[in-house]
Short mmCIF file of C-alpha atoms in Angstrom, two decimals:
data_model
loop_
_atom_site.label_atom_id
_atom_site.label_comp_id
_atom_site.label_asym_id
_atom_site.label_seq_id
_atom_site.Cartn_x
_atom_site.Cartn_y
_atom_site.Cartn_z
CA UNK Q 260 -35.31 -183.58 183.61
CA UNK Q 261 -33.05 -186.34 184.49
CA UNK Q 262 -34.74 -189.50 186.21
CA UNK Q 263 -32.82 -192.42 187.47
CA UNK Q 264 -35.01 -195.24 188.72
CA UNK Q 265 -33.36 -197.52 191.06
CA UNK Q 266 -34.17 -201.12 191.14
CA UNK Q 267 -35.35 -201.91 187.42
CA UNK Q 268 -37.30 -204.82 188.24
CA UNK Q 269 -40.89 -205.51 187.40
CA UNK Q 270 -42.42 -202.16 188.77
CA UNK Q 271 -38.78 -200.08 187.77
CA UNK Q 272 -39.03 -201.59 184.30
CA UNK Q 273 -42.30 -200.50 183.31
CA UNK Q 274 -42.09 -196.96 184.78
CA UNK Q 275 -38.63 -197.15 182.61
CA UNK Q 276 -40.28 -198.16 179.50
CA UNK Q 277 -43.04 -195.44 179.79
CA UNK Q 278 -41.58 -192.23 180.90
CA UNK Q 279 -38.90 -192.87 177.93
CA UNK Q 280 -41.49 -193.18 175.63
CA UNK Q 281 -42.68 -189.90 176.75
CA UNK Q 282 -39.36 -188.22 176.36
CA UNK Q 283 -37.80 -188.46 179.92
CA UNK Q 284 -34.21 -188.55 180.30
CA UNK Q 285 -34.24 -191.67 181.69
CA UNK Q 286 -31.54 -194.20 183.59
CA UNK Q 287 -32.14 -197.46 185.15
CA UNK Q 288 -29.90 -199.13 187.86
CA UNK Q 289 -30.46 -202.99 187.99
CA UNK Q 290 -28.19 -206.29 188.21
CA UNK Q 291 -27.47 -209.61 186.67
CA UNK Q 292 -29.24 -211.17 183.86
CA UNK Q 293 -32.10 -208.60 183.70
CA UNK Q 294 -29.39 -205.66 183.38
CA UNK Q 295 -27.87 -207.40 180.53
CA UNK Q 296 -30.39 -208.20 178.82
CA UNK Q 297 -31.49 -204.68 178.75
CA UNK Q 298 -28.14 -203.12 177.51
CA UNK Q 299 -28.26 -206.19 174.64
CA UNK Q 300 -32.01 -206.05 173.58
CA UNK Q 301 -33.01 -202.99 175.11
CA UNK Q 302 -36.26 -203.11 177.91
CA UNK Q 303 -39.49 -204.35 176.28
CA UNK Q 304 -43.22 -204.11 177.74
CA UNK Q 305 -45.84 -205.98 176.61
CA UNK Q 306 -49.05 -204.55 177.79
CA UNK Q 307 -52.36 -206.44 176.24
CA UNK Q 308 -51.21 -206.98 172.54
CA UNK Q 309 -49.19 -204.09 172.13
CA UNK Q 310 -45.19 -204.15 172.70
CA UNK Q 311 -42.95 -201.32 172.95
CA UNK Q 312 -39.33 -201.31 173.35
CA UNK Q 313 -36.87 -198.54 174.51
CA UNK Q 314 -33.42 -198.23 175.15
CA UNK Q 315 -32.37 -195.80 178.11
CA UNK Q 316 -29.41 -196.27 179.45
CA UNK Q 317 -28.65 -198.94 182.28
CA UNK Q 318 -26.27 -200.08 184.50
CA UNK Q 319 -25.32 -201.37 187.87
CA UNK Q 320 -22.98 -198.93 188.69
CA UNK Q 321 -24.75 -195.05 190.29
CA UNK Q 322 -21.71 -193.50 189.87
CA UNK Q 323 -21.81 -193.80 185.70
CA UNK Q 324 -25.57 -191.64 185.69
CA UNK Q 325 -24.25 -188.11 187.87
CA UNK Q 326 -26.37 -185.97 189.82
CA UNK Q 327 -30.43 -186.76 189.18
CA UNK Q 328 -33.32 -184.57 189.11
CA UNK Q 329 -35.44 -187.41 190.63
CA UNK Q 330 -34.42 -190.87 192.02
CA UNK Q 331 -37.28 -193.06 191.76
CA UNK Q 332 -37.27 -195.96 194.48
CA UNK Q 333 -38.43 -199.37 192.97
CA UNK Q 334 -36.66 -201.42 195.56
CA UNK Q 335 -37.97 -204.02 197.60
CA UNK Q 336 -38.09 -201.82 201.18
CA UNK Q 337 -36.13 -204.07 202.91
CA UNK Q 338 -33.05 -203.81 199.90
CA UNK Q 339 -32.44 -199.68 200.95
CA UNK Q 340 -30.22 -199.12 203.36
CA UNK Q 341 -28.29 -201.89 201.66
CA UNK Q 342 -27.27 -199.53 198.19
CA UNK Q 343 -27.47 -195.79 200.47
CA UNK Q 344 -23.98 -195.64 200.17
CA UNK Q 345 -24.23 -196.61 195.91
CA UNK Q 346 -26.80 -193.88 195.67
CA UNK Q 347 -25.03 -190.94 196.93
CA UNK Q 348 -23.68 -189.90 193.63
CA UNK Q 349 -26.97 -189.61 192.57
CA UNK Q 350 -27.82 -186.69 195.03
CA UNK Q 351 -27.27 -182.88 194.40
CA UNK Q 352 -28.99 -180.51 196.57
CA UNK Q 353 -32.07 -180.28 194.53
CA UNK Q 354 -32.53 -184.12 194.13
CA UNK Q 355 -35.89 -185.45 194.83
CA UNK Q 356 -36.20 -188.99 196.31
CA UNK Q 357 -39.93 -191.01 195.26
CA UNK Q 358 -40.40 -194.01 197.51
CA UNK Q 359 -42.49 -196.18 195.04
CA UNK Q 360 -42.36 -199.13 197.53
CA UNK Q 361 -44.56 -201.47 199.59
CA UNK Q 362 -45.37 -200.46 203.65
CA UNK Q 363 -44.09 -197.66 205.72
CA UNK Q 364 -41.64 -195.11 204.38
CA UNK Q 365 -38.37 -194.31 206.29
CA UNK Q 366 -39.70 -190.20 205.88
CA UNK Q 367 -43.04 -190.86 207.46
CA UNK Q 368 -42.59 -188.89 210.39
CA UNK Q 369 -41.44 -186.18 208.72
CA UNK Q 370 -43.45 -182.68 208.69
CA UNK Q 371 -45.93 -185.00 210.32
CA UNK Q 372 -46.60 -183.14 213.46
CA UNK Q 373 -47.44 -183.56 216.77
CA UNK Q 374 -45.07 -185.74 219.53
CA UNK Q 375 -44.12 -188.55 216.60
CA UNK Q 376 -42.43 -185.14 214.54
CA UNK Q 377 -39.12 -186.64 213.12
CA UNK Q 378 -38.71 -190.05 214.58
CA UNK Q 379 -38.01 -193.53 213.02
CA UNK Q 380 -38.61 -196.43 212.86
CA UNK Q 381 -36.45 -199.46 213.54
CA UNK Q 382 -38.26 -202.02 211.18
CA UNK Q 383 -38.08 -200.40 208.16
CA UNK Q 384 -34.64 -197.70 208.92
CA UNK Q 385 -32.49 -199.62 211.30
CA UNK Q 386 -30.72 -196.90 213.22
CA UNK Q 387 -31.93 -194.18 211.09
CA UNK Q 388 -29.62 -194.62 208.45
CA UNK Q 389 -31.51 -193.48 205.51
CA UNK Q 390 -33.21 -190.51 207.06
CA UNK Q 391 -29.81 -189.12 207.94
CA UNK Q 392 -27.92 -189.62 204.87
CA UNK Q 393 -31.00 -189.50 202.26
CA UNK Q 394 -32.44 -187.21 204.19
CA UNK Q 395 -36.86 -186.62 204.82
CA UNK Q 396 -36.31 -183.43 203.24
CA UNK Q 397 -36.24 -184.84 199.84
CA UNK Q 398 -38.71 -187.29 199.68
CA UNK Q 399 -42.11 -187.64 197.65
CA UNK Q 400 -44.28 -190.12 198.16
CA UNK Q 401 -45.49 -192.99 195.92
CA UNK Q 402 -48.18 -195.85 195.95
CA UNK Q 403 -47.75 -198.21 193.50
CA UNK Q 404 -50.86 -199.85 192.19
CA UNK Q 405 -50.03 -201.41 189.12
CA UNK Q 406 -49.41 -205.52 188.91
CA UNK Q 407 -46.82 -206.44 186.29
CA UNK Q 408 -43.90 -209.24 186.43
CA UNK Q 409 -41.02 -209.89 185.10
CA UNK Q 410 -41.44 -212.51 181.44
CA UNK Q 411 -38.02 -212.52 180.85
CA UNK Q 412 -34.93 -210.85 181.82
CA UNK Q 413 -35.55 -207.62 179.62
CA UNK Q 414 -38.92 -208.40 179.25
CA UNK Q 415 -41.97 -206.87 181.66
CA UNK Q 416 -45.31 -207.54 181.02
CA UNK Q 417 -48.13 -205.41 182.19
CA UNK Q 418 -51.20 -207.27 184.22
CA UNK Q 419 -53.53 -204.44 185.00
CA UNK Q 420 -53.44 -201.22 186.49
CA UNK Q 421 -51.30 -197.59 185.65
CA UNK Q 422 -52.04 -195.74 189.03
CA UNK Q 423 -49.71 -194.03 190.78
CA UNK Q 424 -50.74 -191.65 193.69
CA UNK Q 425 -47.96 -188.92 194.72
CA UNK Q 426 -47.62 -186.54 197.45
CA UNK Q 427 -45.55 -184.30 199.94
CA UNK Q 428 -44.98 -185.37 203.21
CA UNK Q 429 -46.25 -181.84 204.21
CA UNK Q 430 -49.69 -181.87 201.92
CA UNK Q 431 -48.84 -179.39 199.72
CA UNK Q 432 -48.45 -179.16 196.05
CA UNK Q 433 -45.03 -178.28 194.95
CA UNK Q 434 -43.81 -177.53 192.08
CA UNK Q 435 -41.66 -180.21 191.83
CA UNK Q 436 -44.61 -182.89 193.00
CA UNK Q 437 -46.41 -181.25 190.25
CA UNK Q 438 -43.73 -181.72 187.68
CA UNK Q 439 -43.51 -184.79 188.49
CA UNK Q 440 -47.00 -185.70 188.20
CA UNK Q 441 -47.35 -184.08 184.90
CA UNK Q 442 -44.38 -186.52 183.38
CA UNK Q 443 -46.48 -189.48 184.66
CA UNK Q 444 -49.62 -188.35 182.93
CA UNK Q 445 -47.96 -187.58 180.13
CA UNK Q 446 -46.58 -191.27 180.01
CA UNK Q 447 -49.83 -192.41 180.20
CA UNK Q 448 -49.89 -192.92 183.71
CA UNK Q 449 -52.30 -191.52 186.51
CA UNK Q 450 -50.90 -189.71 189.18
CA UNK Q 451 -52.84 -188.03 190.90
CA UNK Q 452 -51.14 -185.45 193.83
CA UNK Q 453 -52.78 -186.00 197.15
CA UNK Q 454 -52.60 -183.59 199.93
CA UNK Q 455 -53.42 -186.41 202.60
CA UNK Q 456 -50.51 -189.01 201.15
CA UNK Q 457 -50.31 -190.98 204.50
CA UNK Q 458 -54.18 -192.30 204.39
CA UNK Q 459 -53.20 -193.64 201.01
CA UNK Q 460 -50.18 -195.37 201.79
CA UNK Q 461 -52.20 -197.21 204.81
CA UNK Q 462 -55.20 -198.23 202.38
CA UNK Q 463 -52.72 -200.01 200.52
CA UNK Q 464 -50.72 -201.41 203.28
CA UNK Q 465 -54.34 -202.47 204.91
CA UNK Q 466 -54.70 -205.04 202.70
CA UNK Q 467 -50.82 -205.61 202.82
CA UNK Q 468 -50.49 -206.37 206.59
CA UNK Q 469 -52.54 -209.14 206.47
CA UNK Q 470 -53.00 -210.67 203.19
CA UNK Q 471 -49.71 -210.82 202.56
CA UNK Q 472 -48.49 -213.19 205.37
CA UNK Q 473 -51.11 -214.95 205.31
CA UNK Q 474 -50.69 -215.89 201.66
CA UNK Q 475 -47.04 -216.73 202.82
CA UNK Q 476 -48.23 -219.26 205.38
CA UNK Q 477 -51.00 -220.90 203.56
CA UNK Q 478 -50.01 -220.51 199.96
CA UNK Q 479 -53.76 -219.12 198.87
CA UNK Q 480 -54.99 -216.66 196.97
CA UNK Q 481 -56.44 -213.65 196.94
CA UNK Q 482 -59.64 -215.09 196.24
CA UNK Q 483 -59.18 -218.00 198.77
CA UNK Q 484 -57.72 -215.69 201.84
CA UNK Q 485 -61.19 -213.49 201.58
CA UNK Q 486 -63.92 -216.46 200.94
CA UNK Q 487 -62.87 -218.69 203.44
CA UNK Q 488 -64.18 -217.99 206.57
CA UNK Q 489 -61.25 -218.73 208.71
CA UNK Q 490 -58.97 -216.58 206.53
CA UNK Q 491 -61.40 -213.94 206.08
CA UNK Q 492 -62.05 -213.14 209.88
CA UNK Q 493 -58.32 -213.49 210.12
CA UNK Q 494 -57.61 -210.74 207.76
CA UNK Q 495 -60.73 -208.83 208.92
CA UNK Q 496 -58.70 -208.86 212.92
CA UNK Q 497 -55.56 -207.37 211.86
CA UNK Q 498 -57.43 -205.09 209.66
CA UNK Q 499 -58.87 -203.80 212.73
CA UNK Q 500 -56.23 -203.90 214.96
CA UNK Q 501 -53.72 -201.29 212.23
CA UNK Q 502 -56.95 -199.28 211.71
CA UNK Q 503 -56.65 -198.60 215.64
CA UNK Q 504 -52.86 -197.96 214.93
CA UNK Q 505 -53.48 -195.55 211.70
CA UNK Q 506 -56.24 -193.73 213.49
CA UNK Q 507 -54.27 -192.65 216.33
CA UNK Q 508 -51.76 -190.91 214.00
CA UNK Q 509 -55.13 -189.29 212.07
CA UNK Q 510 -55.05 -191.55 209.52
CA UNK Q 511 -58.90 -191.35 207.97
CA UNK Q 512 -59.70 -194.70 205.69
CA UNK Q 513 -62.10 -193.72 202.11
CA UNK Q 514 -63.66 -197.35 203.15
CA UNK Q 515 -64.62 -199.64 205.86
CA UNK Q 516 -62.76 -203.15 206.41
CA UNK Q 517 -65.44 -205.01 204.28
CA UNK Q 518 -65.28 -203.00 201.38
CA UNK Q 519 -61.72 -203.34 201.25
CA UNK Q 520 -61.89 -207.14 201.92
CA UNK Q 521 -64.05 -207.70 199.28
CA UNK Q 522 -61.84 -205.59 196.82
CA UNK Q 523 -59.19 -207.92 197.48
CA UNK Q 524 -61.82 -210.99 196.77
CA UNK Q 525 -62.50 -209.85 193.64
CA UNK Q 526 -59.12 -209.49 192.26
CA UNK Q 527 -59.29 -213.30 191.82
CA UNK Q 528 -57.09 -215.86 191.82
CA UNK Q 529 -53.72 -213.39 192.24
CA UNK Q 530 -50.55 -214.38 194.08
CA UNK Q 531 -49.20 -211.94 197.17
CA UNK Q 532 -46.07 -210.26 196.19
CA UNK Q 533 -44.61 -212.39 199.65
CA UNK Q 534 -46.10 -215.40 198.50
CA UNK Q 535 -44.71 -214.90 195.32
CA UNK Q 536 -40.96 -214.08 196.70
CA UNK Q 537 -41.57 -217.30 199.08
CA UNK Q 538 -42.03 -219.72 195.69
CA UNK Q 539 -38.95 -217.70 194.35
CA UNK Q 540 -36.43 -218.20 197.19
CA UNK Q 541 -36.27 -214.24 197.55
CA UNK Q 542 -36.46 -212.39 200.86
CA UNK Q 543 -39.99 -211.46 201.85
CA UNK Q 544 -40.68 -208.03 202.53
CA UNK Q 545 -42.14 -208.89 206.41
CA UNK Q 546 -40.83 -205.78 207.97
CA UNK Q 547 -41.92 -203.11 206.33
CA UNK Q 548 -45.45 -204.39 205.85
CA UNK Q 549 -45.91 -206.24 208.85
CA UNK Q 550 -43.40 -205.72 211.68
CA UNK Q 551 -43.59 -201.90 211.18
CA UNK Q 552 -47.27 -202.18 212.29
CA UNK Q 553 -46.32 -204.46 215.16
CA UNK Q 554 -44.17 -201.51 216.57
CA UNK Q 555 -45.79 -198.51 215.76
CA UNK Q 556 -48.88 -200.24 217.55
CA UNK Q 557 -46.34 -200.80 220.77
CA UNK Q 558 -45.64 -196.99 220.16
CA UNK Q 559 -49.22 -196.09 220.69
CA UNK Q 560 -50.39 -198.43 222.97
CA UNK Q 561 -52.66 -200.18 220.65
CA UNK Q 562 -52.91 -204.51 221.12
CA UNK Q 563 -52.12 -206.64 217.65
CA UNK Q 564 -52.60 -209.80 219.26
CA UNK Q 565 -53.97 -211.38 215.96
CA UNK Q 566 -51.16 -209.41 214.33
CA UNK Q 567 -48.44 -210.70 216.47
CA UNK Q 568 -49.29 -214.21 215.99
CA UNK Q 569 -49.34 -214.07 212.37
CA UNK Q 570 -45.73 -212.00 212.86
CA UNK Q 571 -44.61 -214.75 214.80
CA UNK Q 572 -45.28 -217.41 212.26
CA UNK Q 573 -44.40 -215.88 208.93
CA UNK Q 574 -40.95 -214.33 210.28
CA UNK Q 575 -40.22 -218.07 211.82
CA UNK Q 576 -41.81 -219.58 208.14
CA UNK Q 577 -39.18 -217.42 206.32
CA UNK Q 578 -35.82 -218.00 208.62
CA UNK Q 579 -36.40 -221.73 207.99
CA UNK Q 580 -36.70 -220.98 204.47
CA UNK Q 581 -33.54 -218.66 204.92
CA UNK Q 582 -35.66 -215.96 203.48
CA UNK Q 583 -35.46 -213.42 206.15
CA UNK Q 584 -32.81 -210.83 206.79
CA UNK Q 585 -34.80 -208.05 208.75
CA UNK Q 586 -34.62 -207.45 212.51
CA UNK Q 587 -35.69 -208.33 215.41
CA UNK Q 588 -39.46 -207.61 216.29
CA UNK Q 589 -39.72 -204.59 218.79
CA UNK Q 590 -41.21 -205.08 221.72
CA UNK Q 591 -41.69 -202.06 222.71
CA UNK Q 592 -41.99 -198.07 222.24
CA UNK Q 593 -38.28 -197.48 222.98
CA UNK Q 594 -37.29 -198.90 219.66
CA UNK Q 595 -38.21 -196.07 217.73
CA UNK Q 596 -36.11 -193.05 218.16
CA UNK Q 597 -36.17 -189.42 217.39
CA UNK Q 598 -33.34 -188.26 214.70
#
């Protein structure tokens, strides 16, 4: 079984590190100091006391690795339809994609049913460029739960967490979701295969939609965002205002808004991811965790009026900062189209 994963950062490397040790025929494509690092010193994880090095083989160049059974997505969302062209090498007709990224995937229309069957969406696929040459067909989902960073280039340490939810747009259990699965748990990672992936991915991107840019405007924490008042009735607006989106597509959410504010609370004093890549000078990832709400709720005719505000702010926070590189927000339904 032949796995590249693409975009060996933080989330990449550890995935790298522990399918390896469990025997996977394993690639990594990643960049710069971190790639050469890896090809000196091999990858290393450091996870609580323990430290385990592999060496799989990397480079920044797709065209090196052949055809893959499985291409493993670690990218930031926004960074795809920039390497589409790089990753075609990668693809034979039996190549699986797994998004393992933040927000919206570009294949979440797909075997979805109903009048939204097979469209995109502009925020996160600008003119449907990845569904037409990566194609919906080959896609299984991912939710990444697991915090880790990158120590050092080579170097990714482990914060908490090994869960990894997967599933088939369509619900069911393929072989090849099930395969799949199996190598995680077998690296010592959960993964368990959902037949309802979409509620999963909007649990996570709950907390994403709203947290996240407000972190990037304030420069609180977790902790801070959800005990201040202010912030917390914030959060708990747009919360309600993408449940209303969700729900119209049949999303169904495992817990209310409080429970999954106060989840957040008690993860403690912990940095966004946007927060962190405003500190950093790196792009934030605004689109697909915020703006993709913002249309999909002009799609349905649902009002994010606490949502567009905060849109407005962070996207105009970030072009100052010469952080952002997405699109314009919609502003209405006729910016998603059907492939």
């Amino acid at each position: 079984m032949k796995i590249c994963i693409y975009g060996a950062g933080a989330i990449g490397g550890y995935l790298g590190v522990q399918l390896a040790r469990a025997g996977a025929d394993v690639s990594l494509v990643a960049r710069g100091a971190h790639l050469a690092a890896m090809r000196e010193r091999g990858l290393t994880l450091l996870a609580g006391e323990e430290k385990h090095t592999v060496h799989p083989r990397c480079t920044d160049d797709p065209a090196e690795l052949g055809v893959q059974d499985y291409i493993i997505i670690t990218l930031k969302a926004h960074s795809i339809t920039g390497v589409i062209g790089t990753m075609q090498p990668l693809l034979g007709p039996h190549t699986r994609i797994v998004t393992a990224v933040n927000g919206i995937p570009y294949w979440y229309f797909y075997k979805h049913g109903g009048q939204y069957e097979n469209s995109t969406l502009e925020s996160i696929d600008p003119g449907g460029r990845q569904w037409r040459e990566i194609g919906p067909e080959r896609a299984i989902g991912c939710i990444v739960y697991p915090a880790t960073e990158i120590e050092a280039p080579g170097v990714i340490r482990h914060v908490y967490g090994n869960n990894f939810p997967l599933g088939e747009p369509s619900g069911e259990i393929t072989p090849d979701v099930q395969r799949l699965a199996d190598l995680f748990v077998a690296a010592g990672l959960k993964a368990p295969v959902l037949d309802r992936i979409r509620d999963e991915i909007w649990l996570k991107l709950w907390g994403n939609v709203c947290f996240n840019p407000i972190s990037a405007l304030t420069h609180a924490t977790l902790d801070v965002i959800c005990t201040d008042p202010a912030t917390r009735a914030l959060s708990r607006a747009i919360m309600m205002e993408t449940q209303g989106i969700a729900e119209t597509f049949g999303v169904k959410f495992r817990v209310d808004v409080e429970r999954r504010i106060e989840g957040a609370r008690k993860v403690g004093a912990h940095k966004t991811s946007m927060l962190q890549d405003l500190e950093r000078g790196r792009p934030m990832e605004i689109d697909p965790l915020v703006t993709v709400v913002q249309e999909m709720g002009r799609l349905t005719g649902v009002a994010t009026p606490a949502l567009d505000s905060v849109l407005a702010m962070v996207t105009q926070r970030a072009r100052i900062a010469g952080l952002y590189d997405g699109i314009s927000t919609p502003s209405d339904p006729r910016a998603l189209a059907v492939a």
